[in-house]
mmCIF file of C-alpha atoms in Angstrom:
data_model
loop_
_atom_site.group_PDB
_atom_site.id
_atom_site.type_symbol
_atom_site.label_atom_id
_atom_site.label_comp_id
_atom_site.label_asym_id
_atom_site.label_seq_id
_atom_site.Cartn_x
_atom_site.Cartn_y
_atom_site.Cartn_z
ATOM 1 C CA GLU R 25 0.000 0.000 0.000
ATOM 2 C CA THR R 26 1.578 3.247 -1.094
ATOM 3 C CA GLU R 27 0.752 6.873 -1.800
ATOM 4 C CA ALA R 28 3.491 7.108 -4.428
ATOM 5 C CA VAL R 29 2.028 4.682 -6.973
ATOM 6 C CA ALA R 30 -1.542 4.586 -8.292
ATOM 7 C CA GLY R 31 -2.967 1.272 -9.458
ATOM 8 C CA LEU R 32 -5.860 0.743 -11.846
ATOM 9 C CA ALA R 33 -7.439 -2.449 -13.172
ATOM 10 C CA LEU R 34 -8.838 -2.394 -16.710
ATOM 11 C CA GLN R 35 -10.794 -5.597 -17.286
ATOM 12 C CA GLY R 36 -13.145 -7.028 -19.862
ATOM 13 C CA PRO R 37 -13.268 -8.118 -23.517
ATOM 14 C CA THR R 38 -12.592 -4.619 -24.893
ATOM 15 C CA SER R 39 -9.644 -3.842 -22.592
ATOM 16 C CA PHE R 40 -6.982 -4.568 -25.202
ATOM 17 C CA ALA R 41 -8.708 -2.583 -27.937
ATOM 18 C CA LEU R 42 -9.178 0.291 -25.528
ATOM 19 C CA LEU R 43 -5.486 0.418 -24.614
ATOM 20 C CA ARG R 44 -4.549 0.288 -28.287
ATOM 21 C CA ASP R 45 -6.960 3.116 -29.097
ATOM 22 C CA ALA R 46 -5.510 5.102 -26.199
ATOM 23 C CA GLY R 47 -2.134 5.035 -27.948
ATOM 24 C CA PHE R 48 -0.253 2.375 -25.993
ATOM 25 C CA ALA R 49 1.581 1.024 -29.021
ATOM 26 C CA GLY R 50 2.907 -2.515 -28.591
ATOM 27 C CA VAL R 51 0.465 -3.542 -25.872
ATOM 28 C CA GLU R 52 -0.630 -6.392 -28.146
ATOM 29 C CA ARG R 53 2.727 -8.085 -27.489
ATOM 30 C CA LEU R 54 1.952 -8.620 -23.809
ATOM 31 C CA LYS R 55 1.209 -12.255 -23.019
ATOM 32 C CA ILE R 56 -0.563 -13.370 -19.846
ATOM 33 C CA PHE R 57 1.501 -12.254 -16.805
ATOM 34 C CA ASP R 58 3.824 -10.112 -18.961
ATOM 35 C CA LEU R 59 4.441 -6.491 -18.049
ATOM 36 C CA ALA R 60 6.134 -3.547 -19.760
ATOM 37 C CA GLU R 61 6.504 0.218 -19.497
ATOM 38 C CA PHE R 62 4.783 2.636 -21.872
ATOM 39 C CA PRO R 63 5.133 6.430 -22.145
ATOM 40 C CA HIS R 64 2.429 8.545 -20.553
ATOM 41 C CA ASP R 65 2.170 12.266 -19.808
ATOM 42 C CA GLY R 66 5.911 12.888 -19.710
ATOM 43 C CA GLY R 67 6.501 9.815 -17.593
ATOM 44 C CA ALA R 68 5.824 6.094 -17.786
ATOM 45 C CA VAL R 69 3.032 3.694 -16.945
ATOM 46 C CA THR R 70 3.668 0.021 -16.203
ATOM 47 C CA ILE R 71 1.061 -2.258 -17.779
ATOM 48 C CA SER R 72 0.742 -5.920 -16.838
ATOM 49 C CA ARG R 73 -1.588 -8.419 -18.464
ATOM 50 C CA THR R 74 -3.096 -9.539 -15.180
ATOM 51 C CA GLY R 75 -6.231 -8.942 -13.148
ATOM 52 C CA PHE R 76 -8.549 -10.243 -10.477
ATOM 53 C CA THR R 77 -11.127 -11.513 -12.961
ATOM 54 C CA GLY R 78 -11.342 -14.449 -15.335
ATOM 55 C CA ASP R 79 -11.553 -12.166 -18.356
ATOM 56 C CA LEU R 80 -9.084 -10.452 -20.641
ATOM 57 C CA GLY R 81 -7.614 -7.654 -18.575
ATOM 58 C CA TYR R 82 -4.728 -5.461 -17.569
ATOM 59 C CA GLU R 83 -3.441 -3.659 -14.496
ATOM 60 C CA LEU R 84 -1.803 -0.248 -14.810
ATOM 61 C CA PHE R 85 0.620 1.355 -12.355
ATOM 62 C CA VAL R 86 1.685 4.985 -12.582
ATOM 63 C CA GLN R 87 3.089 7.738 -10.399
ATOM 64 C CA ALA R 88 0.314 9.159 -8.252
ATOM 65 C CA GLU R 89 0.549 12.612 -9.821
ATOM 66 C CA LYS R 90 -0.057 11.045 -13.261
ATOM 67 C CA ALA R 91 -3.134 9.080 -12.161
ATOM 68 C CA LEU R 92 -5.755 11.650 -13.158
ATOM 69 C CA SER R 93 -4.356 12.123 -16.654
ATOM 70 C CA LEU R 94 -4.228 8.333 -17.098
ATOM 71 C CA TRP R 95 -7.857 8.042 -15.985
ATOM 72 C CA ASP R 96 -8.900 10.755 -18.455
ATOM 73 C CA ARG R 97 -6.927 9.103 -21.254
ATOM 74 C CA LEU R 98 -8.635 5.757 -20.711
ATOM 75 C CA MET R 99 -12.103 7.240 -20.319
ATOM 76 C CA ALA R 100 -11.750 9.211 -23.544
ATOM 77 C CA ALA R 101 -10.495 6.178 -25.472
ATOM 78 C CA GLY R 102 -13.206 3.924 -24.053
ATOM 79 C CA GLU R 103 -16.221 6.184 -24.478
ATOM 80 C CA LEU R 104 -17.433 4.382 -27.603
ATOM 81 C CA ARG R 105 -16.720 0.974 -26.052
ATOM 82 C CA GLY R 106 -18.897 1.451 -22.984
ATOM 83 C CA ILE R 107 -16.141 1.899 -20.419
ATOM 84 C CA ARG R 108 -17.394 2.331 -16.867
ATOM 85 C CA ALA R 109 -16.075 2.334 -13.329
ATOM 86 C CA ILE R 110 -17.114 -0.573 -11.111
ATOM 87 C CA GLY R 111 -16.918 -1.179 -7.385
ATOM 88 C CA TYR R 112 -15.697 -4.024 -5.238
ATOM 89 C CA THR R 113 -19.019 -5.904 -5.297
ATOM 90 C CA ALA R 114 -18.843 -6.323 -9.077
ATOM 91 C CA LEU R 115 -15.155 -7.219 -8.881
ATOM 92 C CA ASN R 116 -15.866 -9.797 -6.177
ATOM 93 C CA ARG R 117 -18.477 -11.448 -8.375
ATOM 94 C CA ALA R 118 -16.080 -11.583 -11.317
ATOM 95 C CA ARG R 119 -13.322 -13.144 -9.206
ATOM 96 C CA LEU R 120 -15.748 -15.738 -7.829
ATOM 97 C CA GLU R 121 -16.790 -16.784 -11.331
ATOM 98 C CA ALA R 122 -13.081 -17.133 -12.104
ATOM 99 C CA GLY R 123 -12.650 -19.309 -9.002
ATOM 100 C CA LEU R 124 -10.098 -16.940 -7.451
ATOM 101 C CA ILE R 125 -9.715 -16.805 -3.682
ATOM 102 C CA VAL R 126 -9.240 -13.912 -1.246
ATOM 103 C CA ALA R 127 -6.965 -13.985 1.783
ATOM 104 C CA ASN R 128 -8.795 -13.666 5.107
ATOM 105 C CA ALA R 129 -12.101 -14.197 3.347
ATOM 106 C CA ASP R 130 -11.860 -17.663 1.761
ATOM 107 C CA PHE R 131 -9.021 -18.686 4.066
ATOM 108 C CA THR R 132 -7.289 -17.311 7.147
ATOM 109 C CA THR R 133 -3.584 -16.576 6.910
ATOM 110 C CA ALA R 134 -1.121 -17.457 9.645
ATOM 111 C CA GLU R 135 -0.600 -13.750 10.401
ATOM 112 C CA HIS R 136 -4.303 -13.193 11.081
ATOM 113 C CA ALA R 137 -5.385 -16.459 12.695
ATOM 114 C CA ILE R 138 -6.163 -15.910 16.373
ATOM 115 C CA ARG R 139 -6.812 -19.615 16.929
ATOM 116 C CA ALA R 140 -4.034 -21.931 15.731
ATOM 117 C CA ASP R 141 -6.462 -24.417 14.181
ATOM 118 C CA ARG R 142 -8.021 -21.780 11.896
ATOM 119 C CA LEU R 143 -5.035 -21.090 9.634
ATOM 120 C CA ARG R 144 -4.674 -22.893 6.296
ATOM 121 C CA MET R 145 -1.725 -24.496 4.549
ATOM 122 C CA PRO R 146 -1.161 -24.006 0.801
ATOM 123 C CA ASP R 147 -2.306 -27.566 0.031
ATOM 124 C CA GLU R 148 -5.579 -26.907 1.862
ATOM 125 C CA ILE R 149 -6.527 -23.970 -0.373
ATOM 126 C CA GLY R 150 -5.429 -25.301 -3.759
ATOM 127 C CA LEU R 151 -2.045 -23.546 -3.811
ATOM 128 C CA GLY R 152 0.162 -26.564 -3.166
ATOM 129 C CA PHE R 153 1.522 -26.340 -6.714
ATOM 130 C CA MET R 154 3.335 -23.141 -5.714
ATOM 131 C CA ILE R 155 5.486 -24.912 -3.123
ATOM 132 C CA ASP R 156 8.930 -26.136 -4.187
ATOM 133 C CA LEU R 157 10.276 -28.416 -1.481
ATOM 134 C CA GLU R 158 13.551 -28.744 -3.419
ATOM 135 C CA LYS R 159 14.396 -25.157 -2.473
ATOM 136 C CA SER R 160 16.527 -24.346 0.510
ATOM 137 C CA HIS R 161 14.881 -23.412 3.801
ATOM 138 C CA PHE R 162 11.799 -21.156 3.771
ATOM 139 C CA ASN R 163 9.226 -20.356 6.445
ATOM 140 C CA GLY R 164 6.753 -23.183 6.780
ATOM 141 C CA ARG R 165 8.763 -25.791 4.856
ATOM 142 C CA ARG R 166 8.993 -28.251 7.760
ATOM 143 C CA ALA R 167 5.295 -27.979 8.611
ATOM 144 C CA ILE R 168 4.210 -28.440 4.983
ATOM 145 C CA LEU R 169 6.471 -31.451 4.505
ATOM 146 C CA GLU R 170 5.225 -33.049 7.720
ATOM 147 C CA ALA R 171 1.586 -32.473 6.805
ATOM 148 C CA ARG R 172 2.124 -34.075 3.402
ATOM 149 C CA THR R 173 4.098 -37.098 4.577
ATOM 150 C CA LYS R 174 1.944 -37.793 7.631
ATOM 151 C CA ARG R 175 -1.351 -36.984 5.884
ATOM 152 C CA LYS R 176 -2.209 -34.218 8.329
ATOM 153 C CA LEU R 177 -3.937 -31.943 5.817
ATOM 154 C CA ARG R 178 -7.235 -31.214 7.524
ATOM 155 C CA HIS R 179 -9.154 -29.041 5.061
ATOM 156 C CA VAL R 180 -9.860 -28.645 1.368
ATOM 157 C CA LEU R 181 -11.173 -25.625 -0.538
ATOM 158 C CA VAL R 182 -13.722 -26.603 -3.176
ATOM 159 C CA GLY R 183 -16.086 -25.139 -5.706
ATOM 160 C CA LEU R 184 -19.758 -25.933 -5.229
ATOM 161 C CA GLU R 185 -22.755 -25.851 -7.518
ATOM 162 C CA ILE R 186 -25.930 -25.473 -5.471
ATOM 163 C CA GLU R 187 -29.463 -26.234 -6.561
ATOM 164 C CA GLY R 188 -31.837 -23.301 -6.917
ATOM 165 C CA ASN R 189 -30.934 -19.656 -7.401
ATOM 166 C CA ILE R 190 -30.595 -18.310 -3.847
ATOM 167 C CA PRO R 191 -26.959 -17.463 -2.991
ATOM 168 C CA ALA R 192 -25.546 -19.513 -0.126
ATOM 169 C CA GLU R 193 -23.036 -17.005 1.209
ATOM 170 C CA HIS R 194 -21.716 -17.991 4.664
ATOM 171 C CA ALA R 195 -23.947 -21.059 4.681
ATOM 172 C CA ILE R 196 -23.011 -24.135 6.698
ATOM 173 C CA VAL R 197 -22.272 -27.254 4.640
ATOM 174 C CA TYR R 198 -23.633 -30.577 5.877
ATOM 175 C CA HIS R 199 -23.178 -34.224 4.995
ATOM 176 C CA LYS R 200 -26.474 -36.080 4.791
ATOM 177 C CA LYS R 201 -28.236 -32.987 6.198
ATOM 178 C CA SER R 202 -26.924 -33.742 9.672
ATOM 179 C CA GLN R 203 -23.140 -33.639 10.073
ATOM 180 C CA GLU R 204 -21.567 -30.170 9.818
ATOM 181 C CA VAL R 205 -18.520 -30.430 7.524
ATOM 182 C CA GLY R 206 -17.648 -26.905 6.419
ATOM 183 C CA LEU R 207 -18.579 -23.343 5.583
ATOM 184 C CA VAL R 208 -19.272 -21.373 2.417
ATOM 185 C CA SER R 209 -17.035 -18.297 2.187
ATOM 186 C CA ALA R 210 -18.305 -16.777 -1.081
ATOM 187 C CA ALA R 211 -21.428 -17.435 -3.118
ATOM 188 C CA MET R 212 -23.603 -15.950 -5.842
ATOM 189 C CA TRP R 213 -25.988 -16.696 -8.661
ATOM 190 C CA SER R 214 -23.597 -16.343 -11.599
ATOM 191 C CA PRO R 215 -24.976 -14.333 -14.534
ATOM 192 C CA MET R 216 -22.254 -15.725 -16.833
ATOM 193 C CA ALA R 217 -22.201 -19.357 -15.719
ATOM 194 C CA LYS R 218 -25.987 -19.370 -15.203
ATOM 195 C CA ARG R 219 -25.422 -21.427 -12.061
ATOM 196 C CA ASN R 220 -25.668 -20.981 -8.307
ATOM 197 C CA ILE R 221 -21.996 -21.187 -7.342
ATOM 198 C CA ALA R 222 -19.921 -21.027 -4.178
ATOM 199 C CA ILE R 223 -16.485 -21.534 -2.682
ATOM 200 C CA ALA R 224 -16.375 -23.526 0.548
ATOM 201 C CA SER R 225 -13.810 -24.827 3.013
ATOM 202 C CA LEU R 226 -14.587 -28.396 4.056
ATOM 203 C CA ALA R 227 -13.081 -30.730 6.630
ATOM 204 C CA ARG R 228 -11.416 -33.689 4.948
ATOM 205 C CA PRO R 229 -12.314 -36.265 3.803
ATOM 206 C CA PHE R 230 -15.425 -34.303 2.767
ATOM 207 C CA GLY R 231 -14.827 -32.472 -0.489
ATOM 208 C CA ASP R 232 -11.782 -34.657 -1.073
ATOM 209 C CA THR R 233 -12.648 -38.363 -1.197
ATOM 210 C CA MET R 234 -16.230 -37.961 0.040
ATOM 211 C CA VAL R 235 -18.216 -35.694 -2.260
ATOM 212 C CA GLU R 236 -21.677 -37.275 -2.208
ATOM 213 C CA ASP R 237 -24.770 -36.184 -0.260
ATOM 214 C CA LEU R 238 -23.590 -32.661 0.583
ATOM 215 C CA TRP R 239 -26.105 -29.961 1.531
ATOM 216 C CA VAL R 240 -26.027 -26.257 2.392
ATOM 217 C CA GLU R 241 -28.258 -24.520 4.908
ATOM 218 C CA ILE R 242 -29.546 -21.232 3.482
ATOM 219 C CA TYR R 243 -31.650 -18.677 5.322
ATOM 220 C CA ALA R 244 -33.741 -16.801 2.762
ATOM 221 C CA MET R 245 -35.661 -13.636 3.653
ATOM 222 C CA ARG R 246 -39.246 -13.933 2.424
ATOM 223 C CA GLU R 247 -41.909 -11.383 3.413
ATOM 224 C CA LEU R 248 -39.969 -10.164 6.478
ATOM 225 C CA GLN R 249 -39.334 -13.680 7.715
ATOM 226 C CA TYR R 250 -36.356 -15.980 7.345
ATOM 227 C CA GLN R 251 -37.022 -19.406 5.896
ATOM 228 C CA LYS R 252 -34.463 -22.182 6.278
ATOM 229 C CA LEU R 253 -33.746 -24.026 3.054
ATOM 230 C CA MET R 254 -31.638 -27.158 2.697
ATOM 231 C CA LYS R 255 -30.243 -27.290 -0.827
ATOM 232 C CA ARG R 256 -28.176 -30.012 -2.408
ATOM 233 C CA ALA R 257 -24.581 -29.093 -3.259
ATOM 234 C CA LYS R 258 -22.252 -30.696 -5.782
ATOM 235 C CA VAL R 259 -18.455 -30.377 -5.777
ATOM 236 C CA VAL R 260 -17.327 -28.950 -9.135
ATOM 237 C CA GLN R 261 -14.084 -27.822 -10.686
ATOM 238 C CA ARG R 262 -12.956 -24.208 -10.594
ATOM 239 C CA PRO R 263 -12.937 -21.879 -12.428
ATOM 240 C CA PHE R 264 -16.688 -21.813 -12.842
ATOM 241 C CA ILE R 265 -16.228 -20.071 -16.187
ATOM 242 C CA LYS R 266 -13.197 -20.191 -18.464
ATOM 243 C CA LEU R 267 -12.830 -17.624 -21.219
ATOM 244 C CA ASP R 268 -10.312 -18.299 -23.976
ATOM 245 C CA ARG R 269 -9.886 -14.571 -24.597
ATOM 246 C CA ARG R 270 -8.149 -14.227 -21.232
ATOM 247 C CA THR R 271 -5.010 -15.934 -22.559
ATOM 248 C CA THR R 272 -5.331 -15.639 -26.361
ATOM 249 C CA ASN R 273 -2.264 -14.145 -28.092
ATOM 250 C CA PRO R 274 -2.489 -11.635 -29.555
ATOM 251 C CA PRO R 275 -5.685 -10.499 -27.841
ATOM 252 C CA ALA R 276 -8.814 -10.371 -29.945
ATOM 253 C CA ASP R 277 -10.258 -7.023 -31.016
ATOM 254 C CA PHE R 278 -13.735 -6.841 -29.460
#
């Protein structure tokens, strides 16, 4: 977090065309996760082909005093392409459709866990592929290795598809409608996937080797009264939507 650098996310199918129209020559050469500097207002803007959505998108970083001129440049270039500012609620929905997780929302980090049994290891949140045990010492190496070799991984983060169209945010997950096995951390009716989707943390073996007969307990407000609904949940792969344009090179001109 800094006051010296301004960050801006430009996401969506027209993001490449918009940057090109704004005069950022060569932006079409950026592949997914690439970044490069481009001239702007007597200085430079760093553009990376990244973003917290599952769509084609970019993130722009510029000196704080150049932020307003960058905003104006993008808004002018995007006027005919329907550019608009969005808030965190819309961004959160886009990241959920993409199956992306948020620290201290979908999992609790070691730095923030008050109770020792509430933190999560990388393998328990789908990030085990990022761990290289062939490296020299790093914080957590011994604990991760022990958990893997002694099968002490206690949780698993899964995607759920839930029957009906009522979001199950913060709903309790049950096995056979009776045994509590986990909690939903993010949920929505997805306008793109046309499904009722959720991310949930479950206690193994549920969500891992046992994926049948799972239910979520939803409290729906109906005429000023909450009604408890038990809806069947199915473990599904993330991301919930996968758009080829996110990684296509060069990006398509929408």
